[in-house]
PDB file of C-alpha atoms in Angstrom:
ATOM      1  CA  UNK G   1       0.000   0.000   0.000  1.00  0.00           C
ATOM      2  CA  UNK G   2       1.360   3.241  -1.004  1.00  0.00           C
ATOM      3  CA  UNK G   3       1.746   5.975   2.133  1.00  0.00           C
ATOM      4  CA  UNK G   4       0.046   9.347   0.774  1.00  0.00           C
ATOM      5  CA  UNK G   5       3.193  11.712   0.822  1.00  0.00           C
ATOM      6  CA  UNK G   6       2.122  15.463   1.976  1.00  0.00           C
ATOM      7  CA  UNK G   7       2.221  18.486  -0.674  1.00  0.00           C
ATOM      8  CA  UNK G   8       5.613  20.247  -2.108  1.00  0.00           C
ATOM      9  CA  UNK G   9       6.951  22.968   0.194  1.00  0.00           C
ATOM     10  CA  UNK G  10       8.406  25.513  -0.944  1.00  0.00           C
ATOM     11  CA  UNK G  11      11.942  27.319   0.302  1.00  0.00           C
ATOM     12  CA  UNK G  12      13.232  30.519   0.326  1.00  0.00           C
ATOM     13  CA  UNK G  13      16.102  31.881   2.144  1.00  0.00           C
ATOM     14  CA  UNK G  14      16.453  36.234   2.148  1.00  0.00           C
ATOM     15  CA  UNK G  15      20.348  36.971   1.936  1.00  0.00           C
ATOM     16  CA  UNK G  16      19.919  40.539   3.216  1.00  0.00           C
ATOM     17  CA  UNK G  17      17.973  41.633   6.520  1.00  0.00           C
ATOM     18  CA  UNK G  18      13.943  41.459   5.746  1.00  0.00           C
ATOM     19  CA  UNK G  19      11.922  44.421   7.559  1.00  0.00           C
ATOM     20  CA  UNK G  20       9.663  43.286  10.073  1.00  0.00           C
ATOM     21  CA  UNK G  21       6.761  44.730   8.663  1.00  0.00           C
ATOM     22  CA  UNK G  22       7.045  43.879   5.305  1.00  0.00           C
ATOM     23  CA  UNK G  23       8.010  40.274   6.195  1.00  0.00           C
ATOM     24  CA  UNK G  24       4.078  40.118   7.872  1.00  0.00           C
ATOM     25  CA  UNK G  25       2.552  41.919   5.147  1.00  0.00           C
ATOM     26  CA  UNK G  26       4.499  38.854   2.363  1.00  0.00           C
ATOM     27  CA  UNK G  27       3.286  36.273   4.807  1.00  0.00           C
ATOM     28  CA  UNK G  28      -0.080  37.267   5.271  1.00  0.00           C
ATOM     29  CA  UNK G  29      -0.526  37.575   1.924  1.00  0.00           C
ATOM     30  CA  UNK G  30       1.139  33.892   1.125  1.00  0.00           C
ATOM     31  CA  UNK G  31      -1.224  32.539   3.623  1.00  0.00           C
ATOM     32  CA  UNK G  32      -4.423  33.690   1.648  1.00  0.00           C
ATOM     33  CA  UNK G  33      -3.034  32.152  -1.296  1.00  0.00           C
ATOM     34  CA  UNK G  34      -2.297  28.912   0.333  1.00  0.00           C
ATOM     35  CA  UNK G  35      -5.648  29.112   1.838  1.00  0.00           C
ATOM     36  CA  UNK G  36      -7.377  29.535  -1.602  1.00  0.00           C
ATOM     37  CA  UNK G  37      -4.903  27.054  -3.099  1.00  0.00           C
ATOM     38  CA  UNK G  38      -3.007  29.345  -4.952  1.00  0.00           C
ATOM     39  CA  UNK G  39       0.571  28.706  -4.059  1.00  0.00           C
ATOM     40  CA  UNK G  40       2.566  25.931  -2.184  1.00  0.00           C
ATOM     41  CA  UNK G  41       3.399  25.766   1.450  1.00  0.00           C
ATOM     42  CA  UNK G  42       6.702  27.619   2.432  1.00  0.00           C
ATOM     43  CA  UNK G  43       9.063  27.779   4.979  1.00  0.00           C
ATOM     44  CA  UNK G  44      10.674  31.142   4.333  1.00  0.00           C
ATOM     45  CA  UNK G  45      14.610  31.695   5.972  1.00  0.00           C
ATOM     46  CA  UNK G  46      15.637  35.175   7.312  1.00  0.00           C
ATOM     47  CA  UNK G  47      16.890  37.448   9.541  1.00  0.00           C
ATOM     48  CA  UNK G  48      15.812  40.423  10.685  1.00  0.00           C
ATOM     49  CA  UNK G  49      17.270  43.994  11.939  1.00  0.00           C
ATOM     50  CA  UNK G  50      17.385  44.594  15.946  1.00  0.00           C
ATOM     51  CA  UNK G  51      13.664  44.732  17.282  1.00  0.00           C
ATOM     52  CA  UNK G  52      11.363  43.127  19.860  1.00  0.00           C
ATOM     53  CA  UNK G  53       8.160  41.889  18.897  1.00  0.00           C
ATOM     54  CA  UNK G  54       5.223  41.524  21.547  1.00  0.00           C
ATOM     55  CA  UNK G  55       2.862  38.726  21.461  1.00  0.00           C
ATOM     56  CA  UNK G  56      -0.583  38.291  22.411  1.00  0.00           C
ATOM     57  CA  UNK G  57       0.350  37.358  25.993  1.00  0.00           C
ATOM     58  CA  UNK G  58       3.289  39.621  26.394  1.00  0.00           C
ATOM     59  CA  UNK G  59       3.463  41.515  29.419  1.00  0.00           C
ATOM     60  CA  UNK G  60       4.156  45.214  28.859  1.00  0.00           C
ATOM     61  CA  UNK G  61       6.397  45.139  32.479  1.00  0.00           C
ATOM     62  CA  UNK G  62       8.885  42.722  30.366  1.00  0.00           C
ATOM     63  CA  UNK G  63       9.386  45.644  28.243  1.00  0.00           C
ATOM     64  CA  UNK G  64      12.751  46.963  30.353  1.00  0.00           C
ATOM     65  CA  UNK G  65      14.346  49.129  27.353  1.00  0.00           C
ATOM     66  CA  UNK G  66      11.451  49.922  25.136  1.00  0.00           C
ATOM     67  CA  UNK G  67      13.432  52.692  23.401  1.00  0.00           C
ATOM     68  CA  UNK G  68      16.398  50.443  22.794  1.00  0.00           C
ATOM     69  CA  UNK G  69      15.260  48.916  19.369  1.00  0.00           C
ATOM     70  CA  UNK G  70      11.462  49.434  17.656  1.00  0.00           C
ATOM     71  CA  UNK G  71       8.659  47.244  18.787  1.00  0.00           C
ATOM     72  CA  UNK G  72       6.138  45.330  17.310  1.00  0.00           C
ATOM     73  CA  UNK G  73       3.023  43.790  18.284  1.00  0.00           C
ATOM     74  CA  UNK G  74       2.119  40.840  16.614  1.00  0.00           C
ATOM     75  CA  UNK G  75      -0.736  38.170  16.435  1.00  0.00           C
ATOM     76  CA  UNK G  76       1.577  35.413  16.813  1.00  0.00           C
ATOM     77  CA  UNK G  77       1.354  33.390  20.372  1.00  0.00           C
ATOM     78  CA  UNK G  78       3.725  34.155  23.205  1.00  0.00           C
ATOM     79  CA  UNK G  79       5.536  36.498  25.380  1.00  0.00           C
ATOM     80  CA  UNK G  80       8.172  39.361  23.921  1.00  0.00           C
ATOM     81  CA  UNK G  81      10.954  38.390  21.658  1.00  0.00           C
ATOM     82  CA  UNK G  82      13.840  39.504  20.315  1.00  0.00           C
ATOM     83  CA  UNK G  83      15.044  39.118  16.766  1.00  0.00           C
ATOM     84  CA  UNK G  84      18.188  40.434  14.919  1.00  0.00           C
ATOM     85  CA  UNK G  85      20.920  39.658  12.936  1.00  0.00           C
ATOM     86  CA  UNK G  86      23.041  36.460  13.821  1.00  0.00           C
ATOM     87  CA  UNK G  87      19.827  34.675  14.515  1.00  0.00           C
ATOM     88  CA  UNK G  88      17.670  32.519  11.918  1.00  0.00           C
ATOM     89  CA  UNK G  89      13.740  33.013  11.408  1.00  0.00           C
ATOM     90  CA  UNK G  90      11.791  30.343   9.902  1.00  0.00           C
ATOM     91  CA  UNK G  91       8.530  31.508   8.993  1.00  0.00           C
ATOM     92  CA  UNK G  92       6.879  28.125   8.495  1.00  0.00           C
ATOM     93  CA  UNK G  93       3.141  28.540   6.346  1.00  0.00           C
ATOM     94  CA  UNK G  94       1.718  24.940   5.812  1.00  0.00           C
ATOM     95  CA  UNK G  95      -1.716  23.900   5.476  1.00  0.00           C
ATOM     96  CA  UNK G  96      -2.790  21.881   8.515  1.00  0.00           C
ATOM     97  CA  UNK G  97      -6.094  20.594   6.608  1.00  0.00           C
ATOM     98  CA  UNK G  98      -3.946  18.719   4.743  1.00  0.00           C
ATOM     99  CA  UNK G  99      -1.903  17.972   8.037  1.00  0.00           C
ATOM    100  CA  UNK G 100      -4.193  16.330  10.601  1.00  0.00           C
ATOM    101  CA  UNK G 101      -5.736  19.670  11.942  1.00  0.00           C
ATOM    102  CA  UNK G 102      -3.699  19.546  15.088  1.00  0.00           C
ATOM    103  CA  UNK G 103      -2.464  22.358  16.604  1.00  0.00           C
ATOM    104  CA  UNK G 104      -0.773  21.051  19.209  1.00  0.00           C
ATOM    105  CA  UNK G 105       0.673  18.035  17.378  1.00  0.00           C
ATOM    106  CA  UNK G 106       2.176  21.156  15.576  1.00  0.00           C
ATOM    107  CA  UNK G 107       3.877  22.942  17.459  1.00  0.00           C
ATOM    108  CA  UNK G 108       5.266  19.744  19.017  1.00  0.00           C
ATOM    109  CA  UNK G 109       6.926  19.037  15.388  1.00  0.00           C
ATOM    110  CA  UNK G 110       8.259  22.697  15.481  1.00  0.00           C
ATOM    111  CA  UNK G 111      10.280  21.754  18.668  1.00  0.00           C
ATOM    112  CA  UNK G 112      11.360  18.801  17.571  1.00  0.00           C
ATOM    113  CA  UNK G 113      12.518  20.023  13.967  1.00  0.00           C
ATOM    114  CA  UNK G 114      14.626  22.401  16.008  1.00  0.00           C
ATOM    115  CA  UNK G 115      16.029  19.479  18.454  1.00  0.00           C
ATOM    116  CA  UNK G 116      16.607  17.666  15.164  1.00  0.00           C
ATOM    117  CA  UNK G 117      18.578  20.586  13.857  1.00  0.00           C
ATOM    118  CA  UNK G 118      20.582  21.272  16.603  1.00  0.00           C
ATOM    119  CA  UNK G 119      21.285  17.684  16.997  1.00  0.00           C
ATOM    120  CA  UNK G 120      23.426  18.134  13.840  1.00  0.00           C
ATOM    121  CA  UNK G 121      25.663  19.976  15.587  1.00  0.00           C
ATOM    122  CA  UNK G 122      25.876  17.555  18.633  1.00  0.00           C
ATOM    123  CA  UNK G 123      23.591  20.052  20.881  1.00  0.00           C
ATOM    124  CA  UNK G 124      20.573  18.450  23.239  1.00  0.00           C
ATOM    125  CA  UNK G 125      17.849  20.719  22.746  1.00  0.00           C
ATOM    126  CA  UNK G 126      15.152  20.523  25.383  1.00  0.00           C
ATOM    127  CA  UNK G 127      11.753  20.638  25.731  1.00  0.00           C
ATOM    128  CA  UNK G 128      10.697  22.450  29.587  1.00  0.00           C
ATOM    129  CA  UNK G 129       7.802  22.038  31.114  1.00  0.00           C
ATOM    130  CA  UNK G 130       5.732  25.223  31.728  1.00  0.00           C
ATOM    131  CA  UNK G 131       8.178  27.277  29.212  1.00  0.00           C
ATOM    132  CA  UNK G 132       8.284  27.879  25.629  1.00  0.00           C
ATOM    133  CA  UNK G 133      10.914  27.418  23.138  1.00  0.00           C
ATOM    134  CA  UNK G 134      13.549  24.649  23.259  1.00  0.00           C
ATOM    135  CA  UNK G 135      16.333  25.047  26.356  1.00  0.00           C
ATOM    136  CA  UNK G 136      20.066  23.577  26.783  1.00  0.00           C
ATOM    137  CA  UNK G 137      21.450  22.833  30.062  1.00  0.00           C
ATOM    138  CA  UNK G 138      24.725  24.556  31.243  1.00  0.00           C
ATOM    139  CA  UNK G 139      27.360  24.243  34.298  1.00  0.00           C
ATOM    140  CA  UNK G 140      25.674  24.699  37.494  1.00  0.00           C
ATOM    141  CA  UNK G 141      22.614  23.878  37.054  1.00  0.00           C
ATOM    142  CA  UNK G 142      21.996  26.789  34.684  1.00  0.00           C
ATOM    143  CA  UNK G 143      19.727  26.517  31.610  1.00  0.00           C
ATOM    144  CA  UNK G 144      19.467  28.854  28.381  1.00  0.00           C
ATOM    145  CA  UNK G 145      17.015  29.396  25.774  1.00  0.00           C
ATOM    146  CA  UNK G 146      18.172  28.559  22.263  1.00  0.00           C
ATOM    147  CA  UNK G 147      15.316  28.829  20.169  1.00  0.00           C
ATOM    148  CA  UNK G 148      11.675  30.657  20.286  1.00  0.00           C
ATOM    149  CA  UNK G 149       8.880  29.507  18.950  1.00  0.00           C
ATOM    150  CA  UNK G 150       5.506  31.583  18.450  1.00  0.00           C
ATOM    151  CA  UNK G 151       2.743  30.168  15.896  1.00  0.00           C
ATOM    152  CA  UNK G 152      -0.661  31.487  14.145  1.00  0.00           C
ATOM    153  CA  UNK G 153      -2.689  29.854  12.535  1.00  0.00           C
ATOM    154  CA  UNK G 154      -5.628  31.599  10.285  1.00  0.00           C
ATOM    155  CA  UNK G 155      -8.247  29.396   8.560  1.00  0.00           C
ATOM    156  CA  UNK G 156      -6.051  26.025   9.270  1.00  0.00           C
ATOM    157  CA  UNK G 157      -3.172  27.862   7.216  1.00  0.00           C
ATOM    158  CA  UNK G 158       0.043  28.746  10.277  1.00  0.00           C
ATOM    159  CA  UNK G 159       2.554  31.607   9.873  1.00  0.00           C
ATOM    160  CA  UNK G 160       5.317  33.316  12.427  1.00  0.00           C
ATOM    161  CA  UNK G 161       7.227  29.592  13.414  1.00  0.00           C
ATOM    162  CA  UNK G 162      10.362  29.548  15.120  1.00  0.00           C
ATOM    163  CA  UNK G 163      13.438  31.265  15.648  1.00  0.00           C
ATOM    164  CA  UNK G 164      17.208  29.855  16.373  1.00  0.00           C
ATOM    165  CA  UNK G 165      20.113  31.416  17.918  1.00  0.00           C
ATOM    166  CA  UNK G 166      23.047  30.972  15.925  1.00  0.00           C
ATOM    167  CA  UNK G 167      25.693  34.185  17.025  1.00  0.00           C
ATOM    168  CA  UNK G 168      23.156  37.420  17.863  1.00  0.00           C
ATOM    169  CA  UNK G 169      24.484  40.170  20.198  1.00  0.00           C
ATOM    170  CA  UNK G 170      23.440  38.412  23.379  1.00  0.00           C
ATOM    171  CA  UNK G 171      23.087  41.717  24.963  1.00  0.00           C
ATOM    172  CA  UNK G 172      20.363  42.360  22.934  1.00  0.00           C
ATOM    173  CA  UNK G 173      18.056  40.782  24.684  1.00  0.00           C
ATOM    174  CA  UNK G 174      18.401  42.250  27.860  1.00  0.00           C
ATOM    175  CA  UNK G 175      16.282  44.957  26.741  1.00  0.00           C
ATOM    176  CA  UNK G 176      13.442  42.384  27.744  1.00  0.00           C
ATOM    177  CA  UNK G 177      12.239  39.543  29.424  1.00  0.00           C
ATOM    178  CA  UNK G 178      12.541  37.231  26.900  1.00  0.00           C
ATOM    179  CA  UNK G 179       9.252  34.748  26.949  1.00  0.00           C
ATOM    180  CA  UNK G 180       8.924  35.190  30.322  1.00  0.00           C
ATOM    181  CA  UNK G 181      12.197  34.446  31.737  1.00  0.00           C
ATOM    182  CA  UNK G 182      12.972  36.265  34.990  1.00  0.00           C
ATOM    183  CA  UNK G 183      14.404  33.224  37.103  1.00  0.00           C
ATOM    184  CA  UNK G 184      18.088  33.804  38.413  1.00  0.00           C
ATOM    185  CA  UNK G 185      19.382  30.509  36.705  1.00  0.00           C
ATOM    186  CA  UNK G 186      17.223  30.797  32.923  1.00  0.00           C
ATOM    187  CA  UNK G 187      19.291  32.705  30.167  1.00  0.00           C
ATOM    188  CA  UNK G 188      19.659  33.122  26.867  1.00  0.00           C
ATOM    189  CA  UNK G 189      22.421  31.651  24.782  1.00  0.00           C
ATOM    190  CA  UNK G 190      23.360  30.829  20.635  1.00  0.00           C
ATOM    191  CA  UNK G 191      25.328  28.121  18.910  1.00  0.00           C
ATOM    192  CA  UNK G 192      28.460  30.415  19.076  1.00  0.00           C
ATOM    193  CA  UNK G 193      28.180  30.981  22.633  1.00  0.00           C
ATOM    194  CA  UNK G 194      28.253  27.285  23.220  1.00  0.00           C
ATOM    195  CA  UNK G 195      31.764  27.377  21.557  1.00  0.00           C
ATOM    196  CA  UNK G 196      30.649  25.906  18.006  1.00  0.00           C
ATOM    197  CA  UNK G 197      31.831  27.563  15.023  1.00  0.00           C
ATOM    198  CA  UNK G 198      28.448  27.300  13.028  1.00  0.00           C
ATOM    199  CA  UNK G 199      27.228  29.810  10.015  1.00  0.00           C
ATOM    200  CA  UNK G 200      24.118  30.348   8.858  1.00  0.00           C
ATOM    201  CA  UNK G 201      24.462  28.443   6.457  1.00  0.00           C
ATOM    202  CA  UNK G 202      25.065  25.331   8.275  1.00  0.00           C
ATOM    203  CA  UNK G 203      21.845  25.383  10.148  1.00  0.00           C
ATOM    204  CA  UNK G 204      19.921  26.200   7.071  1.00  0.00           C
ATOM    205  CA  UNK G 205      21.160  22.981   5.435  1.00  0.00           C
ATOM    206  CA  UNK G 206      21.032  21.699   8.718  1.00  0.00           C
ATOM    207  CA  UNK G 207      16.894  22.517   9.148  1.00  0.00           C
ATOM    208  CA  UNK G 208      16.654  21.366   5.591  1.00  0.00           C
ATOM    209  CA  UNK G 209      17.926  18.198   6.031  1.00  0.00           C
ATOM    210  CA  UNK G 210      15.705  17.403   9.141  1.00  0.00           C
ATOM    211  CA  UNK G 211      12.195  19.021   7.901  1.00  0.00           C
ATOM    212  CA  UNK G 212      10.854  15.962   6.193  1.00  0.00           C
ATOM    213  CA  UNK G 213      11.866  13.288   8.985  1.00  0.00           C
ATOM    214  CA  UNK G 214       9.397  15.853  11.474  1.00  0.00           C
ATOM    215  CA  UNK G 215       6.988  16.962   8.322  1.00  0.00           C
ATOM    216  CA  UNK G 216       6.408  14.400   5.564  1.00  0.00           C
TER     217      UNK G 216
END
């Protein structure tokens, strides 16, 4: 019996930083034509210039530098974020009617495409109980966030998706509580920090390689 393989995605990877805005506006518009079966599923690569975005949980007293870098809200899930160069966006838009129609069963396969990923590069990425995002555990009992992840999902079609650390200015996000994190021994951290010389190009290939063992 032959296994029903899912629909083509497309890829596209931005070599130059996409505006915020604009980057919405592009999705938004990709997930009406998905939704009207007009164009293929996408996972779209970027990176973005230094800004925080809010989402629909966010709590405006995580905001501790809110003229450091612009701000956006956003309809995406989640807590505030920070995006910026050094760090990869993956704005995933697929079409969960033809997916199951599981939201959570999503955004389970969006953590464990990223534990896949960073697995290529020998890092444990964890899932945490109670917090978002996937987690690696340090010296002294210390853990750090190394990837966000903060989903929509309009008429069974998702956009926003996840967002990996790969060597942003760390500093950065101390402009906000990132997702909530305001215990003494949660940080943020990036694939550089851990001491591993990886590009950009080596996790792209690397969440490439991965996407259909989570996906298809």
């Amino acid at each position: 019996m032959d296994i029903p393989r899912q629909p083509p995605v497309e890829w596209r990877i931005s070599d130059r930083l996409e505006p915020y805005e604009a980057a919405v506006q592009e999705m938004e518009r990709r997930v009406e034509q998905i939704r009207a079966g007009a164009a293929c599923q996408l996972v779209w690569l970027l990176e973005h210039p230094p800004l925080y975005t809010a989402g629909t949980s966010a709590d405006p007293g995580d905001l501790l530098a809110p003229d450091r870098f612009p701000v956006y809200r956003t309809g995406r899930g989640g807590q505030y974020t920070y995006h910026g160069p050094g760090q990869r966006v993956a704005y995933v838009m697929l079409d969960l009617k033809q997916r199951g129609q599981d939201v959570r069963r999503y955004v389970t396969d969006l953590e464990e495409w990223v534990i896949r990923a960073l697995a290529q590069f020998n890092v444990r990425g964890l899932r945490r109980e109670g917090r978002v995002g996937i987690w690696v555990e340090r010296s002294g009992g210390r853990e750090d966030k190394i990837a966000a992840i903060g989903v929509r999902v309009r008429r069974w079609v998702t956009f926003h998706g996840i967002a990996v650390n790969v060597e942003p200015d760390l500093s950065h996000f101390e402009g906000i509580v990132p997702c909530g994190i305001g215990e003494e021994k949660l940080g943020v951290t990036s694939l550089v920090d851990l001491g591993l010389p990886v590009t950009m190009t080596d996790l792209d290939n690397a969440l490439m390689a991965t996407f259909n063992e989570v996906f298809d």
